[in-house]
PDB file of C-alpha atoms in Angstrom:
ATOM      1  CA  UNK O 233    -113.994  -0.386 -16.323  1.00 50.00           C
ATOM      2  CA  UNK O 234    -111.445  -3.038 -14.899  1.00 58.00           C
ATOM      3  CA  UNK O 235    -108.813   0.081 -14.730  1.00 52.00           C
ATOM      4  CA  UNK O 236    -111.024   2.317 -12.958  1.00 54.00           C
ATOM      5  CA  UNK O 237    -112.067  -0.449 -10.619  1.00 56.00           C
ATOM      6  CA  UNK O 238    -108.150  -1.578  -9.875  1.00 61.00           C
ATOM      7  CA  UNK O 239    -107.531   2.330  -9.180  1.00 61.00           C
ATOM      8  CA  UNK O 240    -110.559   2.652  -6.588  1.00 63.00           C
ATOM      9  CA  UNK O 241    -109.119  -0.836  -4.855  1.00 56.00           C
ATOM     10  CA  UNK O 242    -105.831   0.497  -4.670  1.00 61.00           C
ATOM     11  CA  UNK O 243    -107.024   3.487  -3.494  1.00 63.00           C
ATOM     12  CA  UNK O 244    -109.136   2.005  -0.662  1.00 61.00           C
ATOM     13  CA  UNK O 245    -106.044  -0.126   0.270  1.00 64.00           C
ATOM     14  CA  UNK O 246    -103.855   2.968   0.840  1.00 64.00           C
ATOM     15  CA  UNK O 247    -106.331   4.698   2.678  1.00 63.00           C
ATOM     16  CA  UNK O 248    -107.198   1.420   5.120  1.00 58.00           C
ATOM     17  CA  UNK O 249    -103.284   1.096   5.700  1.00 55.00           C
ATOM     18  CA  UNK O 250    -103.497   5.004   6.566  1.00 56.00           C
ATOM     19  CA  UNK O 251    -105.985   4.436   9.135  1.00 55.00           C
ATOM     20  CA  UNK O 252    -104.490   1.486  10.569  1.00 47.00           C
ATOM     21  CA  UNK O 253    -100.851   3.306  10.648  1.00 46.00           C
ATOM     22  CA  UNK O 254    -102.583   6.261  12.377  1.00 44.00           C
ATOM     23  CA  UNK O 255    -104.112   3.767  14.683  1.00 44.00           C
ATOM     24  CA  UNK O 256    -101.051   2.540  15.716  1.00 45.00           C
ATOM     25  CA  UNK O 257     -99.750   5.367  16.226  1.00 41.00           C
ATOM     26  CA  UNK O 258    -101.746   6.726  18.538  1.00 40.00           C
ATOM     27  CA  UNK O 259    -102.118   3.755  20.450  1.00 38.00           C
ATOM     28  CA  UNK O 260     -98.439   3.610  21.172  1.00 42.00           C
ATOM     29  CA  UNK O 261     -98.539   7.250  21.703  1.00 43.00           C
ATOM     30  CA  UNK O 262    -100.979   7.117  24.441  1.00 49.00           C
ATOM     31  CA  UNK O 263     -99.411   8.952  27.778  1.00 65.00           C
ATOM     32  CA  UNK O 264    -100.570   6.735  30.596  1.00 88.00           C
ATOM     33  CA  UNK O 265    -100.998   8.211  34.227  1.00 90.00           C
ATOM     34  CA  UNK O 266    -101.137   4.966  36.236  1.00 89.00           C
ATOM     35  CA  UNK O 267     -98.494   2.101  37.260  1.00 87.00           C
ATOM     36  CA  UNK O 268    -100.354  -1.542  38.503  1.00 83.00           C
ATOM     37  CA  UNK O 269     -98.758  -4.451  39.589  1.00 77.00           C
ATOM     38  CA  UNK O 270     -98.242  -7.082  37.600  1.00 70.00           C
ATOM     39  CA  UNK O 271     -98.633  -5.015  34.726  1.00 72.00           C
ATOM     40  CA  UNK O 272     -96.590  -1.494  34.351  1.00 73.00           C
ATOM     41  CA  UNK O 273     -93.720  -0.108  36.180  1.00 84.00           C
ATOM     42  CA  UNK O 274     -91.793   3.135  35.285  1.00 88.00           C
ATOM     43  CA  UNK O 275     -88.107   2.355  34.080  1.00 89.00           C
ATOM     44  CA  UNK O 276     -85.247   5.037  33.441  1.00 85.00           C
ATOM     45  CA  UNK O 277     -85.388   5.224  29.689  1.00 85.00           C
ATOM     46  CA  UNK O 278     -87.091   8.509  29.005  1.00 86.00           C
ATOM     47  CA  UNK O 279     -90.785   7.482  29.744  1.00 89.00           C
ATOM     48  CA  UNK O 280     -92.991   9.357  32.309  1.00 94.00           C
ATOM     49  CA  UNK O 281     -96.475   8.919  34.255  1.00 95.00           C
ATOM     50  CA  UNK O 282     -98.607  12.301  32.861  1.00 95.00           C
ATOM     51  CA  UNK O 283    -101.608  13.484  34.682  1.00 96.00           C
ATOM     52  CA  UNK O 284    -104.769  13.396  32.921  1.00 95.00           C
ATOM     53  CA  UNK O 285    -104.586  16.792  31.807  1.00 94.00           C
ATOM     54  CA  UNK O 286    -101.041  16.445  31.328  1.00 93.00           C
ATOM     55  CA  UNK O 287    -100.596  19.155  34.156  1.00 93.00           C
ATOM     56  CA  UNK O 288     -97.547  17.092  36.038  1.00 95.00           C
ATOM     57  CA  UNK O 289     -94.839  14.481  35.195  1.00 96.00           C
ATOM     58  CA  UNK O 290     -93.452  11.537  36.902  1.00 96.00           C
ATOM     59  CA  UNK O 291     -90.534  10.140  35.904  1.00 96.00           C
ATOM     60  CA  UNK O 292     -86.631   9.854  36.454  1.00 95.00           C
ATOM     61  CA  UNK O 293     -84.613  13.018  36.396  1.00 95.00           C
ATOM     62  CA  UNK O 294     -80.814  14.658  37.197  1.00 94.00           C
ATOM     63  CA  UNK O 295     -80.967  18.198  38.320  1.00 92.00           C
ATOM     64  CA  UNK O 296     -77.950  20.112  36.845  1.00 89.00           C
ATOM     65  CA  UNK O 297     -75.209  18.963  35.485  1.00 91.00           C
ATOM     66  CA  UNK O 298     -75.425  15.417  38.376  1.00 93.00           C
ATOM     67  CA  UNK O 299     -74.885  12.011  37.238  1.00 92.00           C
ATOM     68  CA  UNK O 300     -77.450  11.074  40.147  1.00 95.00           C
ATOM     69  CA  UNK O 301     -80.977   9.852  39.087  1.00 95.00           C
ATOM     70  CA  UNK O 302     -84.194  10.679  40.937  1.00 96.00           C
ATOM     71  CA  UNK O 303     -87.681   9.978  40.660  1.00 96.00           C
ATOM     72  CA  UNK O 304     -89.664  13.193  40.830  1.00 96.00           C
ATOM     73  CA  UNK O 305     -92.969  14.745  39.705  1.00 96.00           C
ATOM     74  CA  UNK O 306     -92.369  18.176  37.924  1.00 95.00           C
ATOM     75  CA  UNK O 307     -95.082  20.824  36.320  1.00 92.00           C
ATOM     76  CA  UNK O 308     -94.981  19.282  32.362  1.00 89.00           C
ATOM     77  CA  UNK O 309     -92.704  20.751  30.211  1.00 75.00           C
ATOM     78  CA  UNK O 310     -96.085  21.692  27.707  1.00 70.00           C
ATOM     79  CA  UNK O 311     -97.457  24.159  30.686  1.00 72.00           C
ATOM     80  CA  UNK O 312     -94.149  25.257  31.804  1.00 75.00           C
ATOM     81  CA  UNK O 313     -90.753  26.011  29.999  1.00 74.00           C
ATOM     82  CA  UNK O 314     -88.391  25.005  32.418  1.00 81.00           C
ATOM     83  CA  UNK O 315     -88.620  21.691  34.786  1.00 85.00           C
ATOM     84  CA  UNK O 316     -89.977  22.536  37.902  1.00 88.00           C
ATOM     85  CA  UNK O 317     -89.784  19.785  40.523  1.00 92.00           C
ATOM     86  CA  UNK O 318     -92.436  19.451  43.117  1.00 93.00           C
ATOM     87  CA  UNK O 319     -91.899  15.902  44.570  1.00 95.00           C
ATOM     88  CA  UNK O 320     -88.997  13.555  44.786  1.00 96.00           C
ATOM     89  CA  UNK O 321     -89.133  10.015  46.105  1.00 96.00           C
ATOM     90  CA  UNK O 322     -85.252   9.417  46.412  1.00 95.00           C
ATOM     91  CA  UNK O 323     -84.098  12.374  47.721  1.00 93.00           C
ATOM     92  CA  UNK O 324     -81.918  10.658  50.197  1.00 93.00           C
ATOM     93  CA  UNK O 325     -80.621   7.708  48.216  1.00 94.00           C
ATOM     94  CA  UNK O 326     -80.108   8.917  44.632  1.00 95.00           C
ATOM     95  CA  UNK O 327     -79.387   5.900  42.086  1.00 94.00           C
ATOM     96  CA  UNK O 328     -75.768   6.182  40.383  1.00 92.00           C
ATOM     97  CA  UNK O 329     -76.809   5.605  36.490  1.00 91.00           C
ATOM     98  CA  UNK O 330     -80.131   4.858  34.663  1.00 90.00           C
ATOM     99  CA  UNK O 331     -80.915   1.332  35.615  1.00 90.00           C
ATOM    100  CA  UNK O 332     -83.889   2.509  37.812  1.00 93.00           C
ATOM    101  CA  UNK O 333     -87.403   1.002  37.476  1.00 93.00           C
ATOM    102  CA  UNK O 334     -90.488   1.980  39.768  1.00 94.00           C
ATOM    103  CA  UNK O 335     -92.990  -0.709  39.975  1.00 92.00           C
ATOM    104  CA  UNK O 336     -95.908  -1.649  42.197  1.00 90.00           C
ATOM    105  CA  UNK O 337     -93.986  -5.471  44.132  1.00 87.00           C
ATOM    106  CA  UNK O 338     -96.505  -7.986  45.463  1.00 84.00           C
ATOM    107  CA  UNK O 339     -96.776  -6.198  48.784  1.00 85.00           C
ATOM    108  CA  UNK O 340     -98.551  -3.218  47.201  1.00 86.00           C
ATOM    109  CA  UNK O 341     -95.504  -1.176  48.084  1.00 90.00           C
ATOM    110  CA  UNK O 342     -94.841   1.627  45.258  1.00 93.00           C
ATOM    111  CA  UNK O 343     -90.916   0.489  44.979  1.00 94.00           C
ATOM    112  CA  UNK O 344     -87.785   2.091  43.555  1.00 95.00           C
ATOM    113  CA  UNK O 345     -84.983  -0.096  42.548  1.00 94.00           C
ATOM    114  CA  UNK O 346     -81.615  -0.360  40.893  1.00 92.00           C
ATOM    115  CA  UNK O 347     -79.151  -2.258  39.226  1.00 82.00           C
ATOM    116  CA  UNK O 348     -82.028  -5.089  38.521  1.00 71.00           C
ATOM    117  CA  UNK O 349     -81.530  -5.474  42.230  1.00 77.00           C
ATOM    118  CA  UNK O 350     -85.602  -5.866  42.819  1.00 75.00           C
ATOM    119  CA  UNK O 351     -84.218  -7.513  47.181  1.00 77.00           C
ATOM    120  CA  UNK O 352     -83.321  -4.444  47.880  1.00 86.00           C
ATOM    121  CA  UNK O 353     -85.405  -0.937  47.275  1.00 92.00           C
ATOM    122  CA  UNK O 354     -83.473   2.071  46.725  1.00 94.00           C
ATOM    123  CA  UNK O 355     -87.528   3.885  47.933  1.00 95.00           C
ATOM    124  CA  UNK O 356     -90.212   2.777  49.155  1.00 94.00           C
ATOM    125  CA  UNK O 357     -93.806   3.665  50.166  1.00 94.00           C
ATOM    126  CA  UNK O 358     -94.212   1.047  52.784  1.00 88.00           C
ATOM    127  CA  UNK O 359     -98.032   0.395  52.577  1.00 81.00           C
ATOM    128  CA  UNK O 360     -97.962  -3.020  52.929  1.00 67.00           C
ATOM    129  CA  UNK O 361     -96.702  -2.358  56.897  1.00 57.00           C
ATOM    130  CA  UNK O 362     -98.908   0.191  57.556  1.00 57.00           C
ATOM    131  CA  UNK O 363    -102.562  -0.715  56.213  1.00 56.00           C
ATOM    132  CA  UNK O 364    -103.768  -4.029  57.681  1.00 54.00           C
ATOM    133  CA  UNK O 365    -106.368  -5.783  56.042  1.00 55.00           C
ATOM    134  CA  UNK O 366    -106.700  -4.532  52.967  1.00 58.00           C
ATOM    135  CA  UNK O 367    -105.203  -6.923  49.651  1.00 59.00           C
ATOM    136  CA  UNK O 368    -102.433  -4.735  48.951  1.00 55.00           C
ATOM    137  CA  UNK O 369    -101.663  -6.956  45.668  1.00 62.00           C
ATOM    138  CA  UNK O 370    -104.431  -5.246  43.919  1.00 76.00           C
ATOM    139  CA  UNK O 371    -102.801  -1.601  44.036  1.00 85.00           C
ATOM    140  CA  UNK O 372    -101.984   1.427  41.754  1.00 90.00           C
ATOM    141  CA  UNK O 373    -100.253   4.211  41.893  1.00 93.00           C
ATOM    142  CA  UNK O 374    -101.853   7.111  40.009  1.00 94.00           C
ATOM    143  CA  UNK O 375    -100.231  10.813  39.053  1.00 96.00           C
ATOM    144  CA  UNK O 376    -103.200  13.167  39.963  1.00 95.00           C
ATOM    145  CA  UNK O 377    -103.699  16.468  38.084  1.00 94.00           C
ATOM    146  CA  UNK O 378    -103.076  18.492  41.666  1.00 94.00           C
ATOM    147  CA  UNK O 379     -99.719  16.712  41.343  1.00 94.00           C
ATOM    148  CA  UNK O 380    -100.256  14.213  43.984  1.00 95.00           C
ATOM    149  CA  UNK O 381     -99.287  10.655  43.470  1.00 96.00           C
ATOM    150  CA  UNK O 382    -101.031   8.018  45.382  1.00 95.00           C
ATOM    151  CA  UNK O 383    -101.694   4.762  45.935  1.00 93.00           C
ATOM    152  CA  UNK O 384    -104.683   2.895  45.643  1.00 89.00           C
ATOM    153  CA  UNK O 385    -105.810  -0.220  45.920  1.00 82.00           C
ATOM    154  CA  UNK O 386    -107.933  -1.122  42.864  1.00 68.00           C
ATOM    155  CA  UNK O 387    -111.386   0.048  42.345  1.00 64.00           C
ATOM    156  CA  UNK O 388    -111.023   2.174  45.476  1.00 61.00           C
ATOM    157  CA  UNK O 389    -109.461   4.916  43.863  1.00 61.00           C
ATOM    158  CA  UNK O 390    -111.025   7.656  46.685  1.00 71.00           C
ATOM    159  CA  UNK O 391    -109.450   5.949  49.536  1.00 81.00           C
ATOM    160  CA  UNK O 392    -105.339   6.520  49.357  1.00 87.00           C
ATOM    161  CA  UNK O 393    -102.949   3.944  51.367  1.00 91.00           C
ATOM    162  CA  UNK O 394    -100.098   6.472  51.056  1.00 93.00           C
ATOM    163  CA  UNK O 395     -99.698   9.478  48.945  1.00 94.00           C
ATOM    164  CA  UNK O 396     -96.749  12.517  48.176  1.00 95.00           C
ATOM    165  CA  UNK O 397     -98.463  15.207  49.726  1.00 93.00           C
ATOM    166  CA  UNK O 398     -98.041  13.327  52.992  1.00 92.00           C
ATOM    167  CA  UNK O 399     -94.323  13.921  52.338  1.00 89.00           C
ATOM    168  CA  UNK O 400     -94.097  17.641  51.040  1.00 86.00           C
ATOM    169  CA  UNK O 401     -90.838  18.793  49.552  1.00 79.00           C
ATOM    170  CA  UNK O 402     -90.256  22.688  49.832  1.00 75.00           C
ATOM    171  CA  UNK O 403     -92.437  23.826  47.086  1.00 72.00           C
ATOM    172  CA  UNK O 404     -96.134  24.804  47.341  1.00 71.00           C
ATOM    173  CA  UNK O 405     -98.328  23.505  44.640  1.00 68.00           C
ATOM    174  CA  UNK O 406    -100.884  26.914  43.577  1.00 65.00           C
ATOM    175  CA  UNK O 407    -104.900  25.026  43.276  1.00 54.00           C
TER     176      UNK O 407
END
């Protein structure tokens, strides 16, 4: 009996350290389709802002064979087989290597900078100097499954203080 019982322990000890790898796992494999401040920001090392349905992508991109970087929304490579991109926040100031990082600053201004360089944005959504009265600290920005990404400020996630589709690119989004 003391075998058999060391054998079912065991047992249950594999299978709880299972669970709890599979746990982990999946927690740290968790897509995420919102950027807060204070908390998140978006930096140039692979990761990317997925819609809820995983329909779009947000992240930092070169087109071609360019050393530039961009920040851009694209249709997700699981719907799609080639990179389509829709939306592109830097068009006119592309950063020169991979030291990017898109966060939410106190203002509530979705921000693009480089070169740990946080004075100076490379992009910008400029909320905080065009909504008055509203606590722009509380924002997010948030990757919609229509491809839009917009900023809210918290808890008032119907009401956007700037958004893409307010600055279309040449492509037309089907829905």
């Amino acid at each position: 009996m003391p075998l058999f019982h060391t054998n079912k322990v065991a047992n249950a000890q594999k299978m709880f350290f299972k669970t709890l790898l599979l746990f982990f796992l999946f927690r740290f494999c968790d897509s995420r389709d919102t950027i807060t401040w204070n908390k998140e920001q978006l930096k140039d090392d692979g990761g990317v802002l997925v819609s809820k349905q995983s329909k779009f992508e947000l992240g930092f991109f070169s087109p071609g064979n360019s050393s530039y970087r961009y920040v851009g929304i694209w249709y997700s490579l699981a719907k799609v087989s080639e990179k389509t991109v829709v939306w592109v926040a830097n068009r006119n100031n592309p950063i020169n290597d991979t030291s990017g990082m898109l966060t939410i600053n106190r203002y509530g201004d979705l921000v693009l900078y480089a070169h740990n360089m946080e004075s100076t944005p490379i992009w910008s959504t400029n909320v905080s100097q065009s909504v008055k009265n509203v606590n722009t600290s509380t924002s997010s920005a948030q990757l919609l499954d229509t491809g839009n990404l917009g900023v809210f400020q918290a808890d008032k996630n119907e009401i956007f203080l700037w958004q893409s589709f307010d600055h279309p690119l040449d492509t037309l989004i089907p829905g």
